[in-house]
Coordinates of C-alpha atoms and ligand atoms in Angstrom, one line a residue:
X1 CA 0.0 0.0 0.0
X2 CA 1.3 3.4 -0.9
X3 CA 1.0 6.1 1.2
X4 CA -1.3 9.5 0.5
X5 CA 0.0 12.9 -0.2
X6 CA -2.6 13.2 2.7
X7 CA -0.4 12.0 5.1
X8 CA 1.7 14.3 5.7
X9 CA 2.0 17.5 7.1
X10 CA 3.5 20.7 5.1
X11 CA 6.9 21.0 6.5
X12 CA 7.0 17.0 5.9
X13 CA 6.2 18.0 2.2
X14 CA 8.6 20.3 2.4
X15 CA 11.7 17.8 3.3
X16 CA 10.7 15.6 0.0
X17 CA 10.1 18.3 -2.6
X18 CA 11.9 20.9 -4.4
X19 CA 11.6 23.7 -4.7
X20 CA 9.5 24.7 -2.1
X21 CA 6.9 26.6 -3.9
X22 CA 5.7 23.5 -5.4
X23 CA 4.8 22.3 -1.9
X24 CA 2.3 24.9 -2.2
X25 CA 1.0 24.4 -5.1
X26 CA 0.7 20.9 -4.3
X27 CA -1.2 22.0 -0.8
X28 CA -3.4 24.2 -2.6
X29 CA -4.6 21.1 -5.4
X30 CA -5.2 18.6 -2.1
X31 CA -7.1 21.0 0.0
X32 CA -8.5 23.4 -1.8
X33 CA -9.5 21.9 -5.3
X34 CA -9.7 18.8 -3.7
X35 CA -7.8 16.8 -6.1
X36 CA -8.4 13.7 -7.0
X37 CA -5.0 12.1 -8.7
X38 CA -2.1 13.4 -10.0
X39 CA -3.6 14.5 -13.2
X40 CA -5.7 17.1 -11.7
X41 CA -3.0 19.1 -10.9
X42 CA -2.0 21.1 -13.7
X43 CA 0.5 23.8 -13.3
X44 CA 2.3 20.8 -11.4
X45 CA 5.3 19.8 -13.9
X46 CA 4.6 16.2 -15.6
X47 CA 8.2 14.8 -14.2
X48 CA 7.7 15.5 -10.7
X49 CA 4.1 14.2 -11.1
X50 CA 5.6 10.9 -12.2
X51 CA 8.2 11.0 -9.3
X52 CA 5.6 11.7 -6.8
X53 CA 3.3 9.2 -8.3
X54 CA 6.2 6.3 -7.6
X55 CA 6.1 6.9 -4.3
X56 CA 2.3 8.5 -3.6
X57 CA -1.0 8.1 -4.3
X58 CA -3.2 11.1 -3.9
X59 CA -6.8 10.0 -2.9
X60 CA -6.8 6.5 -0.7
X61 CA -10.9 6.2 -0.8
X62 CA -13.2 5.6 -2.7
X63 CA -16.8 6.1 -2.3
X64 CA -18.4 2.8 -2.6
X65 CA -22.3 3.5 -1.2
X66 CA -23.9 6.8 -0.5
X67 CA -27.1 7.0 1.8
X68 CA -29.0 10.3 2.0
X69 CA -31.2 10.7 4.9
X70 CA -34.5 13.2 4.6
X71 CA -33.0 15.4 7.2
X72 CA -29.5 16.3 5.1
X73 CA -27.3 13.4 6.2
X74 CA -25.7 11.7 4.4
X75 CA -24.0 8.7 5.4
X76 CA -20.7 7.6 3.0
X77 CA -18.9 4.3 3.3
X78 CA -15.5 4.0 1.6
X79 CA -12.9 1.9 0.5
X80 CA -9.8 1.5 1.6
X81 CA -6.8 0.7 -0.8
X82 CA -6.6 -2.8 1.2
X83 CA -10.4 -3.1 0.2
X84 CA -11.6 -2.9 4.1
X85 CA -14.4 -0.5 4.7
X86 CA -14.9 2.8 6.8
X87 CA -17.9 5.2 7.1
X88 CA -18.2 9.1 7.5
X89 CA -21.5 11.0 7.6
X90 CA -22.0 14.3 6.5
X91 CA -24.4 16.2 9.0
X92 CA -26.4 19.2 8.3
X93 CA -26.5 20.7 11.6
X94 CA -28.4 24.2 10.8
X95 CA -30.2 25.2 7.7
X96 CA -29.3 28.1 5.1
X97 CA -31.0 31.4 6.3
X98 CA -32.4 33.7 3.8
X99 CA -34.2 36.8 3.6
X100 CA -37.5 36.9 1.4
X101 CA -36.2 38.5 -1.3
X102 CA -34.3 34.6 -0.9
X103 CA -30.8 35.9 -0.8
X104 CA -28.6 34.1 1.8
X105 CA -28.0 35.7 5.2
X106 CA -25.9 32.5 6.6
X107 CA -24.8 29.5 4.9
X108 CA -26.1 26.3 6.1
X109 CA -23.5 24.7 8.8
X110 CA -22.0 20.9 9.1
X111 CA -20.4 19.0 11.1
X112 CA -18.0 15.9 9.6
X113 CA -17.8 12.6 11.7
X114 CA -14.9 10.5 10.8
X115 CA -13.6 7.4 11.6
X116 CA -10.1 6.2 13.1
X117 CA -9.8 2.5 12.6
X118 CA -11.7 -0.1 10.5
X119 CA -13.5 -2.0 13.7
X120 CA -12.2 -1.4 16.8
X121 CA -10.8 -3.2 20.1
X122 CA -12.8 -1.7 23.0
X123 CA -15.7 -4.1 22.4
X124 CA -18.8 -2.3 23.9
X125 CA -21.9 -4.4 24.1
X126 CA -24.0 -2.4 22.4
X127 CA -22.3 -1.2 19.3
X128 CA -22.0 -2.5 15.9
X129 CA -18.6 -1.4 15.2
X130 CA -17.8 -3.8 17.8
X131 CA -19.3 -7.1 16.5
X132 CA -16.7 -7.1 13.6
X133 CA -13.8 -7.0 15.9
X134 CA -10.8 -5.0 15.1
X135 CA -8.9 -5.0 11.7
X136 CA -6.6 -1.9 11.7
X137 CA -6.0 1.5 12.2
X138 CA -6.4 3.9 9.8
X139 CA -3.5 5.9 8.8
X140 CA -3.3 10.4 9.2
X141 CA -4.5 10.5 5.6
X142 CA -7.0 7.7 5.1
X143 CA -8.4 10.3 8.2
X144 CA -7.9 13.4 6.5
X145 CA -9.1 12.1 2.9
X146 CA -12.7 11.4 4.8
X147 CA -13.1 15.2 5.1
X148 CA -11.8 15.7 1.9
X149 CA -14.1 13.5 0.0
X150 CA -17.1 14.6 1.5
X151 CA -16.5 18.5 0.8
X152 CA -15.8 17.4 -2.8
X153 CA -18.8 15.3 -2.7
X154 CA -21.1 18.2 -1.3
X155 CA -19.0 21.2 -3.3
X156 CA -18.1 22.5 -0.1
X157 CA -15.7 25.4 -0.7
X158 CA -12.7 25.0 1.1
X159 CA -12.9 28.0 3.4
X160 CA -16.1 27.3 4.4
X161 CA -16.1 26.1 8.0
X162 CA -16.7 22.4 9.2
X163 CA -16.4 20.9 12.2
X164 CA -15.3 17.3 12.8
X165 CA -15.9 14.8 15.4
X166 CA -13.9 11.8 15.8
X167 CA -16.8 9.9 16.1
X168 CA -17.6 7.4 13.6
X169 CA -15.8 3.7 13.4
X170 CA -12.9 3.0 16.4
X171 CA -11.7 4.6 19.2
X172 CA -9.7 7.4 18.2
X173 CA -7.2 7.1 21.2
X174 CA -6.5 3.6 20.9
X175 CA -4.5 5.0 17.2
X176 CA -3.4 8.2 19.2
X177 CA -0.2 8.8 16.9
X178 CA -2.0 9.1 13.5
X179 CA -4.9 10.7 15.1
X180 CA -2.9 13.7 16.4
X181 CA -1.2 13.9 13.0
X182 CA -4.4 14.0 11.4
X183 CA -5.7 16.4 13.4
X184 CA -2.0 18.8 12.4
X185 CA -2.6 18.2 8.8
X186 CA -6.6 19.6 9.1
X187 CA -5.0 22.6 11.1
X188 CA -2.4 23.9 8.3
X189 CA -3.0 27.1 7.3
X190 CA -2.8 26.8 3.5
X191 CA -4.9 23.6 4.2
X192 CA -8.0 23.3 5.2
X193 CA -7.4 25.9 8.2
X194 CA -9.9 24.1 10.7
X195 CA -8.9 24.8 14.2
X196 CA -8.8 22.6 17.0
X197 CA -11.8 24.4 18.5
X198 CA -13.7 23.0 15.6
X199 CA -12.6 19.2 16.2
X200 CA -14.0 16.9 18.9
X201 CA -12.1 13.9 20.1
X202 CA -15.1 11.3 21.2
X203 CA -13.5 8.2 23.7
X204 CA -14.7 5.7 25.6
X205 CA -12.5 6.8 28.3
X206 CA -8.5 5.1 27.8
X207 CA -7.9 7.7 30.9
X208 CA -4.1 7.5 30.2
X209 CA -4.5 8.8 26.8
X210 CA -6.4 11.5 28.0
X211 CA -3.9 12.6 29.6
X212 CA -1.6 12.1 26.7
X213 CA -4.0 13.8 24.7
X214 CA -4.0 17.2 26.9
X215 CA 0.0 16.8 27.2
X216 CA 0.2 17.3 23.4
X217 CA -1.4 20.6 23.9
X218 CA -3.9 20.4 20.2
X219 CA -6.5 22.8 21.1
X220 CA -9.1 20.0 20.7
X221 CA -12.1 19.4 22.6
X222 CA -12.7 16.1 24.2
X223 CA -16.3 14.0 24.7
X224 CA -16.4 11.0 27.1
X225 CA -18.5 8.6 26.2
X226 CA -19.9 7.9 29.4
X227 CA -23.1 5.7 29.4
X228 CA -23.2 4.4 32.8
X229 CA -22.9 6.2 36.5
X230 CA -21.7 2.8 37.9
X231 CA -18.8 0.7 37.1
X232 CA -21.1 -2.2 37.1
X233 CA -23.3 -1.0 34.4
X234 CA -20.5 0.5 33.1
X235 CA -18.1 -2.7 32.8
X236 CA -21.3 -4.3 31.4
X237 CA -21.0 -1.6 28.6
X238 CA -17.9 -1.3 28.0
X239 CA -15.5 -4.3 29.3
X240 CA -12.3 -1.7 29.3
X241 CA -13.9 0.2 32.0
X242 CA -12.5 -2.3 34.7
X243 CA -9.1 -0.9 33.4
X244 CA -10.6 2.6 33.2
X245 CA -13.1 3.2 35.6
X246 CA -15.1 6.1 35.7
X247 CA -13.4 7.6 38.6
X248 CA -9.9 7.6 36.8
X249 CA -11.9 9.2 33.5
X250 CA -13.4 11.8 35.5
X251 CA -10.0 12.8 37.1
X252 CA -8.2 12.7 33.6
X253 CA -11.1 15.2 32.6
X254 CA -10.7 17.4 35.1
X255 CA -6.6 17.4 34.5
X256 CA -7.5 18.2 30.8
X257 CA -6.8 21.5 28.9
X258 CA -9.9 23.2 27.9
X259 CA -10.6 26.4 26.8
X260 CA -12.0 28.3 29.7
X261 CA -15.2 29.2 27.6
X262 CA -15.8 25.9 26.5
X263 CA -17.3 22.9 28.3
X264 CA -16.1 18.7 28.1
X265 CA -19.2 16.7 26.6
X266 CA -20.2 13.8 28.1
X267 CA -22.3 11.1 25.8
X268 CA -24.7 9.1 27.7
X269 CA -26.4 6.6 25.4
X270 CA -29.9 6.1 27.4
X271 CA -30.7 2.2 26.5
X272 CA -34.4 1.4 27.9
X273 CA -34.4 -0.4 31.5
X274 CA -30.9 0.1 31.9
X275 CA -29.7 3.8 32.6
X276 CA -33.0 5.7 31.7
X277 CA -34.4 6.1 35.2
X278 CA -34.2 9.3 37.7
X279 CA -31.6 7.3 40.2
X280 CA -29.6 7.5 37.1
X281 CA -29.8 11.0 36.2
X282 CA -29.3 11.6 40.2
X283 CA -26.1 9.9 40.1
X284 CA -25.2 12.0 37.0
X285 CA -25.4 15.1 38.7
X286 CA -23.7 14.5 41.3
X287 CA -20.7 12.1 39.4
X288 CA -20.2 16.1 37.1
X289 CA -20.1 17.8 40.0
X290 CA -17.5 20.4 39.6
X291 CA -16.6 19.8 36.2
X292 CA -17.6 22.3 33.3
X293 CA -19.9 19.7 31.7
X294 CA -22.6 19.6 28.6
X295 CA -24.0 15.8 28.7
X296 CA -25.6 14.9 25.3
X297 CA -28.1 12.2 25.6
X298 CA -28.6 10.0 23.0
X299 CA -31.1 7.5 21.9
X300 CA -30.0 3.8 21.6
X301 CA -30.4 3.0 18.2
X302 CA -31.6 -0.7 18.0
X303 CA -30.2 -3.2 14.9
X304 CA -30.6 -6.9 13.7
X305 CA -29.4 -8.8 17.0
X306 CA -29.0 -6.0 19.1
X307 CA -29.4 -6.7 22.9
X308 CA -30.9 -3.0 24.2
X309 CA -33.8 -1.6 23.1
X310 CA -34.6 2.4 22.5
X311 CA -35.8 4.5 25.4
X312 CA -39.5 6.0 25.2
X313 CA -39.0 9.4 24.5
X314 CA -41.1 10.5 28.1
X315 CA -38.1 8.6 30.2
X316 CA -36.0 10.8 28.0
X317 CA -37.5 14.4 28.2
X318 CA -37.7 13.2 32.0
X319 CA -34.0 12.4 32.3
X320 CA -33.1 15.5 30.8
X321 CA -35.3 17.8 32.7
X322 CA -34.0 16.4 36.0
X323 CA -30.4 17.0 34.5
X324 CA -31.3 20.4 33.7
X325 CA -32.6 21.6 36.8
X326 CA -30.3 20.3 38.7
X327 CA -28.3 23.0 36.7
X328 CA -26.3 20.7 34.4
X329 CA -26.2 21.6 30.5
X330 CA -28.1 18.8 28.6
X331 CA -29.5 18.3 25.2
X332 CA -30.9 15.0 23.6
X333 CA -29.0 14.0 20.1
X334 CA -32.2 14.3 17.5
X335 CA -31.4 11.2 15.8
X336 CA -29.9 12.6 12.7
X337 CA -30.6 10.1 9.7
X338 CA -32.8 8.0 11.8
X339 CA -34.1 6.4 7.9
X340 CA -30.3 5.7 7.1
X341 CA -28.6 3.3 9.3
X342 CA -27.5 5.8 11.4
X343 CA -25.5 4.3 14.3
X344 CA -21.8 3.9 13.6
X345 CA -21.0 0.3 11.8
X346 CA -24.6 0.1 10.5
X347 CA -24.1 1.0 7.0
X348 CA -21.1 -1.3 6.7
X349 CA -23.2 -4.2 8.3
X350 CA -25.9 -3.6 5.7
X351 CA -23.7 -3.6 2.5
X352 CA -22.2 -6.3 3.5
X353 CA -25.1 -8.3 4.4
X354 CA -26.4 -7.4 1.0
X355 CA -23.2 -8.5 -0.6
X356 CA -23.7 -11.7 0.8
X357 CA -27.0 -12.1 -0.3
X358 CA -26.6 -11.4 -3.5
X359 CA -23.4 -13.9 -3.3
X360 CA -25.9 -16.9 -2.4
Ligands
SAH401 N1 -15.0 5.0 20.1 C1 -15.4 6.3 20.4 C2 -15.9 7.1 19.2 C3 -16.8 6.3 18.2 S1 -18.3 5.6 18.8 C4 -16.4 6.3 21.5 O1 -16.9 5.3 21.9 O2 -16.7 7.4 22.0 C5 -19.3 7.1 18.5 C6 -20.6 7.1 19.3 O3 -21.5 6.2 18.7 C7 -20.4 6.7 20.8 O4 -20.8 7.8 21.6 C8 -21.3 5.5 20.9 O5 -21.9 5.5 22.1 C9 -22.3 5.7 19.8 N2 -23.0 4.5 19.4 C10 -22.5 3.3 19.2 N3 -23.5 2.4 19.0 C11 -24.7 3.0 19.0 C12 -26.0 2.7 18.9 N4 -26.4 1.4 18.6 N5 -27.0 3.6 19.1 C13 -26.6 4.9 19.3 N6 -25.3 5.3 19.5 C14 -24.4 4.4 19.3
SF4_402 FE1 -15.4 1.2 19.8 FE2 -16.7 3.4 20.4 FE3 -18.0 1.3 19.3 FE4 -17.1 1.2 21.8 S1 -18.7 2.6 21.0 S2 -16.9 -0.4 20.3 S3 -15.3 2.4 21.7 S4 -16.4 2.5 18.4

């Protein structure tokens, strides 16, 4: 497997090519016009193209299925050049405003989830990713060239602002290394130019790479993926817990760097019977005590085999109201792309299931 022009960063560019304007040049045909191969770029000179092309390959996906939910999602799955499979979704987070006259007053906004392995090792017991065990890391620029591909895809200009969250297939800090190189490459300035303020790391809590994490000083934000105010429950979750309990995630929180205006998220998936009562929500309020927290409750999205069900939406509103007069910030994820296989793994289950369908 070749690596991407993706992977790397511009002073990395800068060690392999001369002269150093091209570097530019080269940035400005990857992130800005989104290039697709090396015949794209055109002021680039055809012998270096053919050097580079030795060595590189410029786009390492390829869109293989494309699910567009009524709501603006849109869920991508890709291949890999190893022919393994990865997800992204594209999420429409506020509409375009306009004026009546129908001119634009503010362009629509979205938020790109990506993934950081194909599977993944944690193993939670209610997650599809999960089922198909792990397979590998992804590399900085099979991360990156998800972002990419979907603001080709959607002709999103490049300086038009996105936001990413490290949220789709894997655990991002279990592939720490390319994850923090990915997340230098989306920060360049004759890149894409997206802040860390604008990308969210989402864990299931490896505490010690918290930690790491804050030590390398990214500017990201982080979300815990919580789930459970007990390490039974929690253990029953998510079997690394008993390594990582909640007490050592809530300490490596609170030893995090955050902005001072900004707030850690904590995701509580809320599975019916299990963590949707008041005693629950109780035990939230009082684990966050202290901490500068926004909890984001979301619905347990049920598939083929799945052992949880989804929570009525009264034990929802319920769980949220008591979280938000006890004076802790709380909103419910409104399942985005509920008519899409919107969970993370589900649209790579159902191709392959059809695939093997159709194989019979
Ligand atoms: N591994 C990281 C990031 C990827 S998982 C983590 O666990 O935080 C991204 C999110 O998808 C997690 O918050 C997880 O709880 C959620 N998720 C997984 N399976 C789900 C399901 N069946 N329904 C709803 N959310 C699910
Ligand atoms: Fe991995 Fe996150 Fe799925 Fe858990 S929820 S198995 S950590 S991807």
């Amino acid at each position: 497997m070749k690596p991407s022009l993706l992977d790397f960063t511009q002073q990395e560019l800068l060690e392999q090519i001369k002269p150093a304007f091209r570097v530019k040049q080269i940035f400005g045909w990857l992130y800005h016009n989104y290039a697709d191969n090396f015949d794209d770029m055109k002021n680039i000179p055809k012998a270096l193209k053919e050097e580079l092309g030795e060595k590189y390959i410029v786009n390492p996906l390829k869109i293989v299925r494309k699910e567009e939910s009524s709501d603006g999602t849109i869920k991508y799955l890709f291949e890999l050049q190893d022919k393994k499979t990865v997800e992204a979704v594209w999420l429409k987070m506020k509409d375009t405003l306009r004026n009546d006259a129908g001119e634009v007053l503010q362009e629509a906004k979205y938020t790109i989830c990506v993934s950081t392995q194909v599977g993944c090792k944690v193993g939670c017991s209610f997650c599809l990713t999960a089922k198909g065990g792990f397979t590998r890391d992804l590399s900085a620029g099979e991360i990156v060239a998800q972002v990419v591909n979907l603001k080709r895809d959607n002709e999103h200009k490049h300086n038009r602002k996105i936001n990413i969250v490290y949220m789709g297939m894997g655990e991002p800090l279990d592939n720490l290394d390319n994850l923090a190189k990915a997340i230098e490459i989306f920060k360049e300035d004759d890149g894409l130019c997206i802040s860390g303020k604008r990308q969210t790391v989402s864990t299931s809590g490896l505490s010690n790479k918290i930690d790491k994490l804050g030590k390398m000083d990214l500017g990201v934000h982080i979300a815990i993926s919580l789930h459970a105010v007990d390490d039974e429950l929690r253990s029953e979750l998510i079997p690394m817990n008993k390594a990582h309990n909640i007490n050592s995630i809530i300490e490596a929180v609170k030893r995090f760097p955050i902005d001072t205006r900004k707030r850690v998220m904590f995701e509580y998936l809320v599975i019916k019977g299990k963590n949707d009562d008041l005693g629950s929500a109780k035990k939230l309020v009082k684990l966050l005590h202290g901490i500068k927290a926004k909890v984001n409750l979301i619905y347990f999205n049920p598939y083929e085999g799945s052992d949880y069900e989804r929570p009525s939406r009264d034990d929802m509103m319920a769980f949220q109201e008591y979280l938000v007069q006890h004076g802790l910030l709380c909103t419910i994820r409104d399942s985005k792309g509920i008519d899409i296989s919107a969970a993370c793994g589900q649209l790579k289950e159902k191709t392959q299931n059809e695939l093997e369908e159709t194989n019979i």
